[in-house]
mmCIF file of C-alpha atoms in Angstrom:
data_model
loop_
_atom_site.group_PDB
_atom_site.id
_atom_site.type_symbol
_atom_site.label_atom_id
_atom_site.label_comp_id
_atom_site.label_asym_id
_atom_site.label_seq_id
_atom_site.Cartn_x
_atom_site.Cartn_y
_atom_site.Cartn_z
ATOM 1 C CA UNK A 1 72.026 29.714 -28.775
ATOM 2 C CA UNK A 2 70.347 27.770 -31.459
ATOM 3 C CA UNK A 3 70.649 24.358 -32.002
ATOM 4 C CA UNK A 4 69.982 23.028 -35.527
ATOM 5 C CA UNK A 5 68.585 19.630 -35.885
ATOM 6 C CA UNK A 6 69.529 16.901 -38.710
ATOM 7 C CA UNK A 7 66.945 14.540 -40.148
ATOM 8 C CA UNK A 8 68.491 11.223 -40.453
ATOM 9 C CA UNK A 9 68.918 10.254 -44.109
ATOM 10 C CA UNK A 10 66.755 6.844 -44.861
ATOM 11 C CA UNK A 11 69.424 6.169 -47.730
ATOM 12 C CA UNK A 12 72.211 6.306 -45.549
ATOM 13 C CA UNK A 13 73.201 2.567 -44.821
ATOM 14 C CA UNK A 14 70.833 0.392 -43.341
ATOM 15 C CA UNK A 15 68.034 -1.077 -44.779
ATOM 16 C CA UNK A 16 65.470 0.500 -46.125
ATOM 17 C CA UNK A 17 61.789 -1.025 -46.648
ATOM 18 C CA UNK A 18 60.456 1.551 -48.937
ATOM 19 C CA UNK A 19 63.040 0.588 -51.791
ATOM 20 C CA UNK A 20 63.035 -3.075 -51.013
ATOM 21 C CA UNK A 21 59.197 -2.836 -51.087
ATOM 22 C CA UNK A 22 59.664 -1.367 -55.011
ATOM 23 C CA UNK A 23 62.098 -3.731 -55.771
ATOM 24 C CA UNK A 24 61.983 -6.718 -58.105
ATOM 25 C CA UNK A 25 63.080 -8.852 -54.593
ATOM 26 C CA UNK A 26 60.455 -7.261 -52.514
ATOM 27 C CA UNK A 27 57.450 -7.997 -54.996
ATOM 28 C CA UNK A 28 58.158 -11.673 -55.327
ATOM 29 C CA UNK A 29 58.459 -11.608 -50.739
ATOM 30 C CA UNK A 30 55.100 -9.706 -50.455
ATOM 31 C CA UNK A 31 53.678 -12.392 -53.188
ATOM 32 C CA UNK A 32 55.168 -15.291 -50.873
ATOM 33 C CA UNK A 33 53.670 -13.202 -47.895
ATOM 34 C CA UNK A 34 49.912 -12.970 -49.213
ATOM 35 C CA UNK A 35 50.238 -16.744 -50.435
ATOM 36 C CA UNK A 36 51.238 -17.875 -46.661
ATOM 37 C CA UNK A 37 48.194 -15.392 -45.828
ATOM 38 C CA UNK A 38 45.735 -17.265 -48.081
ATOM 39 C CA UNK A 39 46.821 -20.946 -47.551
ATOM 40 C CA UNK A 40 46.275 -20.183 -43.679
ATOM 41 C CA UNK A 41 42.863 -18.455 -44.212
ATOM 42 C CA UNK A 42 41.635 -21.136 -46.697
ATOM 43 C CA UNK A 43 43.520 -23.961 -44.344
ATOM 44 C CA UNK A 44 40.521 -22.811 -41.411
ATOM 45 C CA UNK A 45 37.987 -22.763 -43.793
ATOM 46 C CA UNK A 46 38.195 -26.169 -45.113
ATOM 47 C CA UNK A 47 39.409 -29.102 -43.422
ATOM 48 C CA UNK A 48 40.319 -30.607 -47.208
ATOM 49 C CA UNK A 49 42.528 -27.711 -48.409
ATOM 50 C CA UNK A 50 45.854 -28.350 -46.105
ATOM 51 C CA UNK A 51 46.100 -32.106 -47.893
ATOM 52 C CA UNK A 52 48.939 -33.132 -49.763
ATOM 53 C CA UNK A 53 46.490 -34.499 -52.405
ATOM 54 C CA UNK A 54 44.739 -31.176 -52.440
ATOM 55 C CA UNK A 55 48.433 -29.494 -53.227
ATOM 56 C CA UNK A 56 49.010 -31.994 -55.770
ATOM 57 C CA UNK A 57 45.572 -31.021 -57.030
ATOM 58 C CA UNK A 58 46.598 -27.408 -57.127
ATOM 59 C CA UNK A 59 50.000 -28.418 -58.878
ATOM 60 C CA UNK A 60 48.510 -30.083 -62.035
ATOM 61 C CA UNK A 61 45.571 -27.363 -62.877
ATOM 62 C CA UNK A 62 48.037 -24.509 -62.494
ATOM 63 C CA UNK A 63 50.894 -25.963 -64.306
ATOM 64 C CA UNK A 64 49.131 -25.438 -68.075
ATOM 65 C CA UNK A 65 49.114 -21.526 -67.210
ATOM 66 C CA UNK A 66 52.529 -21.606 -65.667
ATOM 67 C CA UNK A 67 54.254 -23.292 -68.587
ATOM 68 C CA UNK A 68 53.274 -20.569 -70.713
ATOM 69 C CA UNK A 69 53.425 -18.322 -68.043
ATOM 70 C CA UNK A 70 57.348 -18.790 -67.765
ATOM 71 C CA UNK A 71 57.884 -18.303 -71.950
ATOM 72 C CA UNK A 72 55.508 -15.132 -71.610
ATOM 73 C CA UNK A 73 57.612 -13.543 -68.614
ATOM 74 C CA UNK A 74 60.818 -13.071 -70.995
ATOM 75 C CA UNK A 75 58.593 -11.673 -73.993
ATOM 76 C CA UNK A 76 56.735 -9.200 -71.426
ATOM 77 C CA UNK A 77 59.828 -8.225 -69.542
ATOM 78 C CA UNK A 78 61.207 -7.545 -73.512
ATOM 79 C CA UNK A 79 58.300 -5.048 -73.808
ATOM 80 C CA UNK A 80 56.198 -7.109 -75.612
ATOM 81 C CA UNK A 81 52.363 -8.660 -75.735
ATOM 82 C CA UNK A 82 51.185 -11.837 -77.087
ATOM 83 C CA UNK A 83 47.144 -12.249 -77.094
ATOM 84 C CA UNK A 84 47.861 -15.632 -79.067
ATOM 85 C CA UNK A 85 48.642 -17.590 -76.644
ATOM 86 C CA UNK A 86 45.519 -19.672 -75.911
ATOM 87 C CA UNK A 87 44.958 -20.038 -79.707
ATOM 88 C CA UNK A 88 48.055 -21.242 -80.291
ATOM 89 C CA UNK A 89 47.336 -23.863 -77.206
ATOM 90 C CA UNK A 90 44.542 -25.024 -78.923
ATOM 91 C CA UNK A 91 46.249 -25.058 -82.069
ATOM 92 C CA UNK A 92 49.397 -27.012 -81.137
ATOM 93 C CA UNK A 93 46.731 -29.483 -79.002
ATOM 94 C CA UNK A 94 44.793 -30.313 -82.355
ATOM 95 C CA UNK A 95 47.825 -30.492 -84.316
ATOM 96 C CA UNK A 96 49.473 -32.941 -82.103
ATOM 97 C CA UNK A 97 46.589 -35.245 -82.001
ATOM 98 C CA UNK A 98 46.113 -35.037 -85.735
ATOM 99 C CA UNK A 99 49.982 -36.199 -85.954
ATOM 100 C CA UNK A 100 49.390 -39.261 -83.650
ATOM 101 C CA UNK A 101 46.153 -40.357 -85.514
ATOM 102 C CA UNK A 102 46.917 -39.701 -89.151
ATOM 103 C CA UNK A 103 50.705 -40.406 -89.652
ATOM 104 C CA UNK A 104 53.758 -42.791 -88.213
ATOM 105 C CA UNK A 105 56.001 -40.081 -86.400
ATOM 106 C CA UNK A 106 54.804 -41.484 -83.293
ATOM 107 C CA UNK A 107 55.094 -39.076 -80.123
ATOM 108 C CA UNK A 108 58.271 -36.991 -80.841
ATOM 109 C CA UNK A 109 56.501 -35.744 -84.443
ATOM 110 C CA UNK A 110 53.500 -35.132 -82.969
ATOM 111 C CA UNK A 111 55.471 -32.606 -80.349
ATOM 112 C CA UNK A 112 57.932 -31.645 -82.958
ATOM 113 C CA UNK A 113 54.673 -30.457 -85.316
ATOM 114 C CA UNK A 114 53.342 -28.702 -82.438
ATOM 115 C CA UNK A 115 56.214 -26.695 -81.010
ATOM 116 C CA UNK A 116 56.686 -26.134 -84.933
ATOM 117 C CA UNK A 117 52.866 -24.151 -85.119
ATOM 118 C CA UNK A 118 54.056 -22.155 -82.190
ATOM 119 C CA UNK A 119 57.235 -21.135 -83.332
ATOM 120 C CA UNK A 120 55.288 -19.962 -86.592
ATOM 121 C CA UNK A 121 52.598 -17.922 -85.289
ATOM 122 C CA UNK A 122 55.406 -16.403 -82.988
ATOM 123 C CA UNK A 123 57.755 -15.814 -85.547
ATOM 124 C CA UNK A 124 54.750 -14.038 -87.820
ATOM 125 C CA UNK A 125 53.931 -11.897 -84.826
ATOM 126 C CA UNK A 126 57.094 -11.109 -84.301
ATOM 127 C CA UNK A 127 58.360 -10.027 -87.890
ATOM 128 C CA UNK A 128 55.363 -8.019 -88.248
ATOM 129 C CA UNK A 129 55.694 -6.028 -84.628
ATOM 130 C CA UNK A 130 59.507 -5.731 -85.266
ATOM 131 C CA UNK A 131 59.734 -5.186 -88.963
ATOM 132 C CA UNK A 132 56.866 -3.214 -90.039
ATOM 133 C CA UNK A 133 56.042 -1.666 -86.149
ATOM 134 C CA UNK A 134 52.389 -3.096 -85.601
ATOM 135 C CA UNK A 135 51.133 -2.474 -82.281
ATOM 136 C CA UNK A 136 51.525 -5.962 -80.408
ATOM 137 C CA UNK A 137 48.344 -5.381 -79.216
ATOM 138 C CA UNK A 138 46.403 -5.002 -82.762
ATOM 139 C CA UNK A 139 48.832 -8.160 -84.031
ATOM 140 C CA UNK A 140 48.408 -10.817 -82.035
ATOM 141 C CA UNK A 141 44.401 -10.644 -81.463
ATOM 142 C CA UNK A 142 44.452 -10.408 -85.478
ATOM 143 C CA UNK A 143 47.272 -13.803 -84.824
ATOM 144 C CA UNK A 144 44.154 -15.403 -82.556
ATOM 145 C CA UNK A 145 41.582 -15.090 -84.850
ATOM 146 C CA UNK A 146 43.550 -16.457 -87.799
ATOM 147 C CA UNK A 147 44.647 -19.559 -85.995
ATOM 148 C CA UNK A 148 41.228 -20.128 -84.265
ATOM 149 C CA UNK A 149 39.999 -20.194 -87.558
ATOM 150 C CA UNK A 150 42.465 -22.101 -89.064
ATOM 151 C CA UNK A 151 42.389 -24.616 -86.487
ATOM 152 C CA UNK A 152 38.540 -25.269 -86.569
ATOM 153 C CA UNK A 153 39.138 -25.428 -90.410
ATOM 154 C CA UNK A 154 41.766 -28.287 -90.180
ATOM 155 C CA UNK A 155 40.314 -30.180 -87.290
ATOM 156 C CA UNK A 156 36.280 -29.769 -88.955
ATOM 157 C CA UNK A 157 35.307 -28.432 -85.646
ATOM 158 C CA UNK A 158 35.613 -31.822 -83.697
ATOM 159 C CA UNK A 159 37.656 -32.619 -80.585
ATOM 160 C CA UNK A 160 40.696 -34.912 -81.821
ATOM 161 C CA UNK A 161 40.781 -38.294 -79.284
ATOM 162 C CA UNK A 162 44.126 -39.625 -78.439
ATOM 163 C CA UNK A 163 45.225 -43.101 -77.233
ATOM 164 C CA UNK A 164 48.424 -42.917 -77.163
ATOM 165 C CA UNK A 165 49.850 -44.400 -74.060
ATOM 166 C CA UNK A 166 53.012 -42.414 -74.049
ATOM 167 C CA UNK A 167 52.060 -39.493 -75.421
ATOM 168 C CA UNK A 168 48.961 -39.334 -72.435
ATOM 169 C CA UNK A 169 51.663 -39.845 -69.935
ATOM 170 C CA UNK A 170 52.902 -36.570 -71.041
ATOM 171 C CA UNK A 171 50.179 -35.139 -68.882
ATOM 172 C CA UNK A 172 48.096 -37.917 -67.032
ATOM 173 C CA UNK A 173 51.367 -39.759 -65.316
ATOM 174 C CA UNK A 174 53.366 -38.975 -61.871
ATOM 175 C CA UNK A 175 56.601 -38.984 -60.421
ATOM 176 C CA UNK A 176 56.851 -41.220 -57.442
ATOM 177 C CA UNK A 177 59.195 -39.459 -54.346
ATOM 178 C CA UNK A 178 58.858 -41.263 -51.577
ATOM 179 C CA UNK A 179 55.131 -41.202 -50.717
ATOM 180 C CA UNK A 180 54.528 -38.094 -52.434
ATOM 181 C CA UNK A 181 53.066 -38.970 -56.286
ATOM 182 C CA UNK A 182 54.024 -35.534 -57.935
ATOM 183 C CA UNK A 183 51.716 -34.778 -61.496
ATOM 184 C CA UNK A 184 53.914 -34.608 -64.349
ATOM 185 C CA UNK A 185 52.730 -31.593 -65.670
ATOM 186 C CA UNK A 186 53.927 -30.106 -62.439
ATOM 187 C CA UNK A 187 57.614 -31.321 -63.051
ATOM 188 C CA UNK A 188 57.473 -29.293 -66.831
ATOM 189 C CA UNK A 189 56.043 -26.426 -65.028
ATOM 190 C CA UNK A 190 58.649 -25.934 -62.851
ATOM 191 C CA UNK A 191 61.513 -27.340 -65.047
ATOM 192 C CA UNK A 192 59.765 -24.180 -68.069
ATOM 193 C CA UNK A 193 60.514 -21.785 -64.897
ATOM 194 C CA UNK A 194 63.667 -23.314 -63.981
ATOM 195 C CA UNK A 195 65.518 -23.052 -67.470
ATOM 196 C CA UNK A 196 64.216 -19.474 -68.159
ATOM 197 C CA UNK A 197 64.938 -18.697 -64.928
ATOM 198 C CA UNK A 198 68.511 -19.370 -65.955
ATOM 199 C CA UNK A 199 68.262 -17.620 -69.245
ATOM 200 C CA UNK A 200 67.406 -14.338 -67.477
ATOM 201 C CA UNK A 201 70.127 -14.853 -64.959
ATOM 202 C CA UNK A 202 73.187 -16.169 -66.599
ATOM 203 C CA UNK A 203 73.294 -15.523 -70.424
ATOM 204 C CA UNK A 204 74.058 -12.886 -72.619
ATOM 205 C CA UNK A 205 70.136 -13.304 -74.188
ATOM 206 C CA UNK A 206 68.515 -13.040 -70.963
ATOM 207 C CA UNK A 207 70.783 -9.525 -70.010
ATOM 208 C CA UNK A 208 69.449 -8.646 -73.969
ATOM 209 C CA UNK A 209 65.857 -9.063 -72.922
ATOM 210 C CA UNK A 210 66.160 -6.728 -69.866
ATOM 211 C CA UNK A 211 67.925 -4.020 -71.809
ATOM 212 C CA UNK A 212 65.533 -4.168 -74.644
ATOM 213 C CA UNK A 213 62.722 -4.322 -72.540
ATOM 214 C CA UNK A 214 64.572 -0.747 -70.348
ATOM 215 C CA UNK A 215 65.173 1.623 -73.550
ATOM 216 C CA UNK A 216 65.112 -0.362 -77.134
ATOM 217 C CA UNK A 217 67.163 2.958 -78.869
ATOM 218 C CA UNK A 218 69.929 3.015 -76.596
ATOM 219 C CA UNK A 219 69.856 -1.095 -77.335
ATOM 220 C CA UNK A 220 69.787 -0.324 -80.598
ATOM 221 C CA UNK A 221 72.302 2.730 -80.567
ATOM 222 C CA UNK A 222 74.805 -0.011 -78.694
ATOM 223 C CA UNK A 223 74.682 -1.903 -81.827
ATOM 224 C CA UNK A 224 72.034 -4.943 -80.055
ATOM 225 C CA UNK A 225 69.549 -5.825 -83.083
ATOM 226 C CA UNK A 226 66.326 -5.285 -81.313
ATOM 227 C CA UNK A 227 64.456 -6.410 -84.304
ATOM 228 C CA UNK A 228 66.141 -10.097 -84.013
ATOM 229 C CA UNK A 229 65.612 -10.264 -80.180
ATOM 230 C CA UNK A 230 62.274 -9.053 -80.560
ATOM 231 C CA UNK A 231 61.368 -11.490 -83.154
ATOM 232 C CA UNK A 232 63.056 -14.732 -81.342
ATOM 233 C CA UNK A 233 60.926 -13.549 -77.937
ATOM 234 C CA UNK A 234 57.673 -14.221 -79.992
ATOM 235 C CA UNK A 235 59.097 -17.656 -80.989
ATOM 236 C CA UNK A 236 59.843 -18.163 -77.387
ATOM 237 C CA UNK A 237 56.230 -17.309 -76.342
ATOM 238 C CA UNK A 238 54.837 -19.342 -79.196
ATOM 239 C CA UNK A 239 56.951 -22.481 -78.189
ATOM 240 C CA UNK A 240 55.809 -21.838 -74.839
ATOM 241 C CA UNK A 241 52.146 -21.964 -75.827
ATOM 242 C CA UNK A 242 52.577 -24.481 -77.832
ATOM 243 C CA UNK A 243 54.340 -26.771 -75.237
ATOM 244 C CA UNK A 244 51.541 -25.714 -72.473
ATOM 245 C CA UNK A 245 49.166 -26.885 -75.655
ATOM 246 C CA UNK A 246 50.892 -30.582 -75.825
ATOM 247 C CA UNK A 247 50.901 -30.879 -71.719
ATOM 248 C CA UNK A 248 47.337 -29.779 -72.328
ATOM 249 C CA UNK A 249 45.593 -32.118 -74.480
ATOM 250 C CA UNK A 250 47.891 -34.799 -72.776
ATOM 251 C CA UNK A 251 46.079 -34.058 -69.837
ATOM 252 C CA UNK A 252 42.481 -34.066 -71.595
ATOM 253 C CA UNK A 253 43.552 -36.919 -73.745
ATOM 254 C CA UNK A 254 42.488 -34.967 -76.697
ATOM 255 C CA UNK A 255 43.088 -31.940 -79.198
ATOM 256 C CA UNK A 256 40.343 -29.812 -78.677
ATOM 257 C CA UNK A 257 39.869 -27.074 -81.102
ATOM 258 C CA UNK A 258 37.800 -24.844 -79.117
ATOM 259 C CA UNK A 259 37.632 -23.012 -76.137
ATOM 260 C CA UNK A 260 38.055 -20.161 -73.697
ATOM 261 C CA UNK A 261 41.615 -18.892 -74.274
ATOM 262 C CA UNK A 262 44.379 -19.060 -71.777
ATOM 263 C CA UNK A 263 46.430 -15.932 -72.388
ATOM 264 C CA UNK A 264 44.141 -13.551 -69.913
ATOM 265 C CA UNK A 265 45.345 -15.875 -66.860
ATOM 266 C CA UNK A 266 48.622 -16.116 -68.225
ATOM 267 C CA UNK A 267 49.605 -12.203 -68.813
ATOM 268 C CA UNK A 268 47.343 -11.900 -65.463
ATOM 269 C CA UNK A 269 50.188 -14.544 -63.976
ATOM 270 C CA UNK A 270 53.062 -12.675 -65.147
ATOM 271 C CA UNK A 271 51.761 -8.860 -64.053
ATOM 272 C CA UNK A 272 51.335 -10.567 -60.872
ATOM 273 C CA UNK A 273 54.202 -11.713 -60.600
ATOM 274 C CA UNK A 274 56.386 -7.791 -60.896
ATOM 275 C CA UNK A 275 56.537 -7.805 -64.447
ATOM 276 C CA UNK A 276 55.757 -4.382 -65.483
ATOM 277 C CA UNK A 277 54.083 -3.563 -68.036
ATOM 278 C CA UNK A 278 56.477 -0.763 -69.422
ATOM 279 C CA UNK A 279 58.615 -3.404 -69.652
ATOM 280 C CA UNK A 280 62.727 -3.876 -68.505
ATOM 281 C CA UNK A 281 61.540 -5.042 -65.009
ATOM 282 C CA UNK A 282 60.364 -8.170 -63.829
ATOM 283 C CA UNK A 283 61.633 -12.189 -62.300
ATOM 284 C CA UNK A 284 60.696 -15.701 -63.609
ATOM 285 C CA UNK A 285 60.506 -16.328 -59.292
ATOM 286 C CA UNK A 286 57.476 -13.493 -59.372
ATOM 287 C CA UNK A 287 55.858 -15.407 -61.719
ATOM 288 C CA UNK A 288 55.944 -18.904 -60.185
ATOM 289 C CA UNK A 289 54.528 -17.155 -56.670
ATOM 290 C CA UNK A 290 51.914 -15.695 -58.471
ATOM 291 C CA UNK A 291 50.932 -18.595 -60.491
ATOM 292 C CA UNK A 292 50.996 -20.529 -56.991
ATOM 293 C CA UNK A 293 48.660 -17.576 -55.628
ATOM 294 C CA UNK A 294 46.230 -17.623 -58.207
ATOM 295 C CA UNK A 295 45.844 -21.285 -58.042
ATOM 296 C CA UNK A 296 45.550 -20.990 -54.483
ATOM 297 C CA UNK A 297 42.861 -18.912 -54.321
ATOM 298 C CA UNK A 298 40.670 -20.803 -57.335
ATOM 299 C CA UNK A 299 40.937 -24.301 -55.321
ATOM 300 C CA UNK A 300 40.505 -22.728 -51.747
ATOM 301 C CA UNK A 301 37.347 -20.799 -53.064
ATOM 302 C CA UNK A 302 36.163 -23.874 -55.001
ATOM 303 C CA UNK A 303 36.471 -26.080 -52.107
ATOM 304 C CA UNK A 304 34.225 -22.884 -50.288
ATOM 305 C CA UNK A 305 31.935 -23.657 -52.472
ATOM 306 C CA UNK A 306 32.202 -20.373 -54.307
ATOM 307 C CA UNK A 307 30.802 -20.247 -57.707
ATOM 308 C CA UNK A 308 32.915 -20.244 -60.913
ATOM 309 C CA UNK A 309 31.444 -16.692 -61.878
ATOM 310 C CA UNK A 310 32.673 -15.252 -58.599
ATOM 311 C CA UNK A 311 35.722 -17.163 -59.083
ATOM 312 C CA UNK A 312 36.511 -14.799 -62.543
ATOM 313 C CA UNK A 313 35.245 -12.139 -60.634
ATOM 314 C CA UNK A 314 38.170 -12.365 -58.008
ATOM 315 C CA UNK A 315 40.425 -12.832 -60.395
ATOM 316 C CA UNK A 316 39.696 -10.072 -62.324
ATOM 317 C CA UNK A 317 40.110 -8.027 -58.957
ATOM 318 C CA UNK A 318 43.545 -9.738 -58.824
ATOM 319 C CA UNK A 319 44.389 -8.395 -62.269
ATOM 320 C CA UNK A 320 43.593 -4.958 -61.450
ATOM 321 C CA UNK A 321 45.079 -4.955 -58.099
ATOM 322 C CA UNK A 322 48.306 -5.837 -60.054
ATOM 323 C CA UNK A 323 48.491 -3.431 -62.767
ATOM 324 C CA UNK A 324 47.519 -0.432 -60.169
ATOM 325 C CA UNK A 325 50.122 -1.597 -58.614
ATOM 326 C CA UNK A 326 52.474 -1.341 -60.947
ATOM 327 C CA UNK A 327 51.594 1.816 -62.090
ATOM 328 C CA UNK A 328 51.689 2.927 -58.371
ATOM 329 C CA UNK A 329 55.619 1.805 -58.966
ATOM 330 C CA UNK A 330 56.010 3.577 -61.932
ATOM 331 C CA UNK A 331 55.100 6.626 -60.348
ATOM 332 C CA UNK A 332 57.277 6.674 -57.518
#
């Protein structure tokens, strides 16, 4: 007599690692896995890295990319690209200094005129991807030259000082809780993430950007106007920039014209963090682990003693890493 022999199903009931492991959930856990991996690694290696003024450190120099990290998460998750990013950070830097110098609208003009550039150069970008269906790609590098240019025009190629008391507490002052003294660019970091993370939870726009970002024609076939949600993500991303830009020069206490651009680390953040690159997938939380991981691993490597070129190596490898990984995803 033969006796047949049933596999166990892995779907039936229970839980099952392989689909947590592709999940949304399961890429922001392994993130918070490998960080706990590298703070204990770099916490043996260096007797100054496990200091609460080292994390504090860590806090302030990541929370520039993380600001516009946040903004770019939505436009990414949306489908979308923006290569403008550390242009417009320059841009809304410059502009913001030129406000406080050269005119009496004191410190909410100067951050009104900024977030004003970025909305601009977002909503060009986006009426130009949506309307006329440039490649993102193509539009925004094209956006980064013209405002580099434009913003070593205005500013005559010179770093713009600022004085300002209020306007450098923006970036230079901190929060006092208990006997931790917690950088104030930290706070808008994590208030940026905390807000969007909202958007993408709880309102109609955020379930917009996840449906846009999954299949655009059956968005658009379901009566959503793509070309409008498209168009305000680019905004979005601009203000971001922009904002990051203000924090930025606070920080520097100066609008600086000039300079490596930002939006590498920042789409390098957000792929990180699950966001994939087809778009329609992806959490603001993924993005604040990665940021945290990437900032971990600059300041544990600097405090190695590891030079800045093999610092851009690594992260490079991250970046790689990330997008194999996501197109390991894809696949299964």
């Amino acid at each position: 007599m033969t006796q047949s022999v049933t596999q166990p199903d892995r779907n039936a009931g229970g839980f099952n690692l392989f689909s947590f492991a592709r999940s949304q959930e399961g890429v922001v856990v392994f993130l918070l896995v490998a960080l706990m991996i590298v703070v204990a690694v770099f916490s043996a290696a260096s007797p100054y890295f496990f200091d609460v003024r080292n994390g504090m450190n860590i806090g302030r120099a990541i929370s520039i990319i993380g600001i516009a990290s946040a903004f770019t998460t939505l436009l990414m998750i949306a489908g979308g690209l923006d290569l403008s990013i550390g242009a417009v950070m320059n841009a809304a830097g410059v502009v913001a200094a030129m406000v406080l110098t050269q005119t009496g609208l004191g410190v909410g003009g100067a951050i009104l005129a900024a977030v004003a550039v970025g909305a601009l150069v977002g909503w060009v970008n986006g009426m130009f991807i949506a309307k006329l269906g440039i490649n993102p790609l193509i539009m925004t590098i094209a956006m980064q030259f013209v405002v580099r240019g434009l913003t070593l025009g205005f500013s005559a190629s010179a770093s713009k000082v600022i004085v300002d008391p209020t306007f450098l507490a923006i970036g230079q002052s901190y929060f006092h809780l208990g006997p931790l003294a917690i950088p104030a660019p930290l706070l808008w970091m994590l208030l940026a993430m905390l807000v969007l993370w909202f958007v993408l939870r709880f309102t109609l726009f955020g379930k917009y950007v996840y449906a846009v970002g999954g299949k655009a024609s059956a968005c658009r076939r379901a009566g959503i106007n793509v070309n409008v949600i498209t168009i305000q993500l680019y905004m979005l991303s601009g203000i971001g920039a922009a904002l990051a830009g203000v924090v930025l020069a606070a920080i520097q206490g100066a609008g600086i014209p000039y300079g490596a651009g930002s939006e590498l680390s920042v789409i390098s953040a957000v792929i990180l963090g699950g966001v994939s690159l087809a778009g329609g997938v992806g959490l603001i939380e993924g993005t604040l682990v990665a940021v945290l991981l990437v900032g971990v691993l600059k300041n544990g490597m600097t405090l190695m003693g590891i030079s800045s070129v093999f610092q851009m190596v690594a992260e490079g490898l991250v970046l790689v890493g990330a997008v194999t990984l996501d197109r390991l995803k894809r696949r299964l």
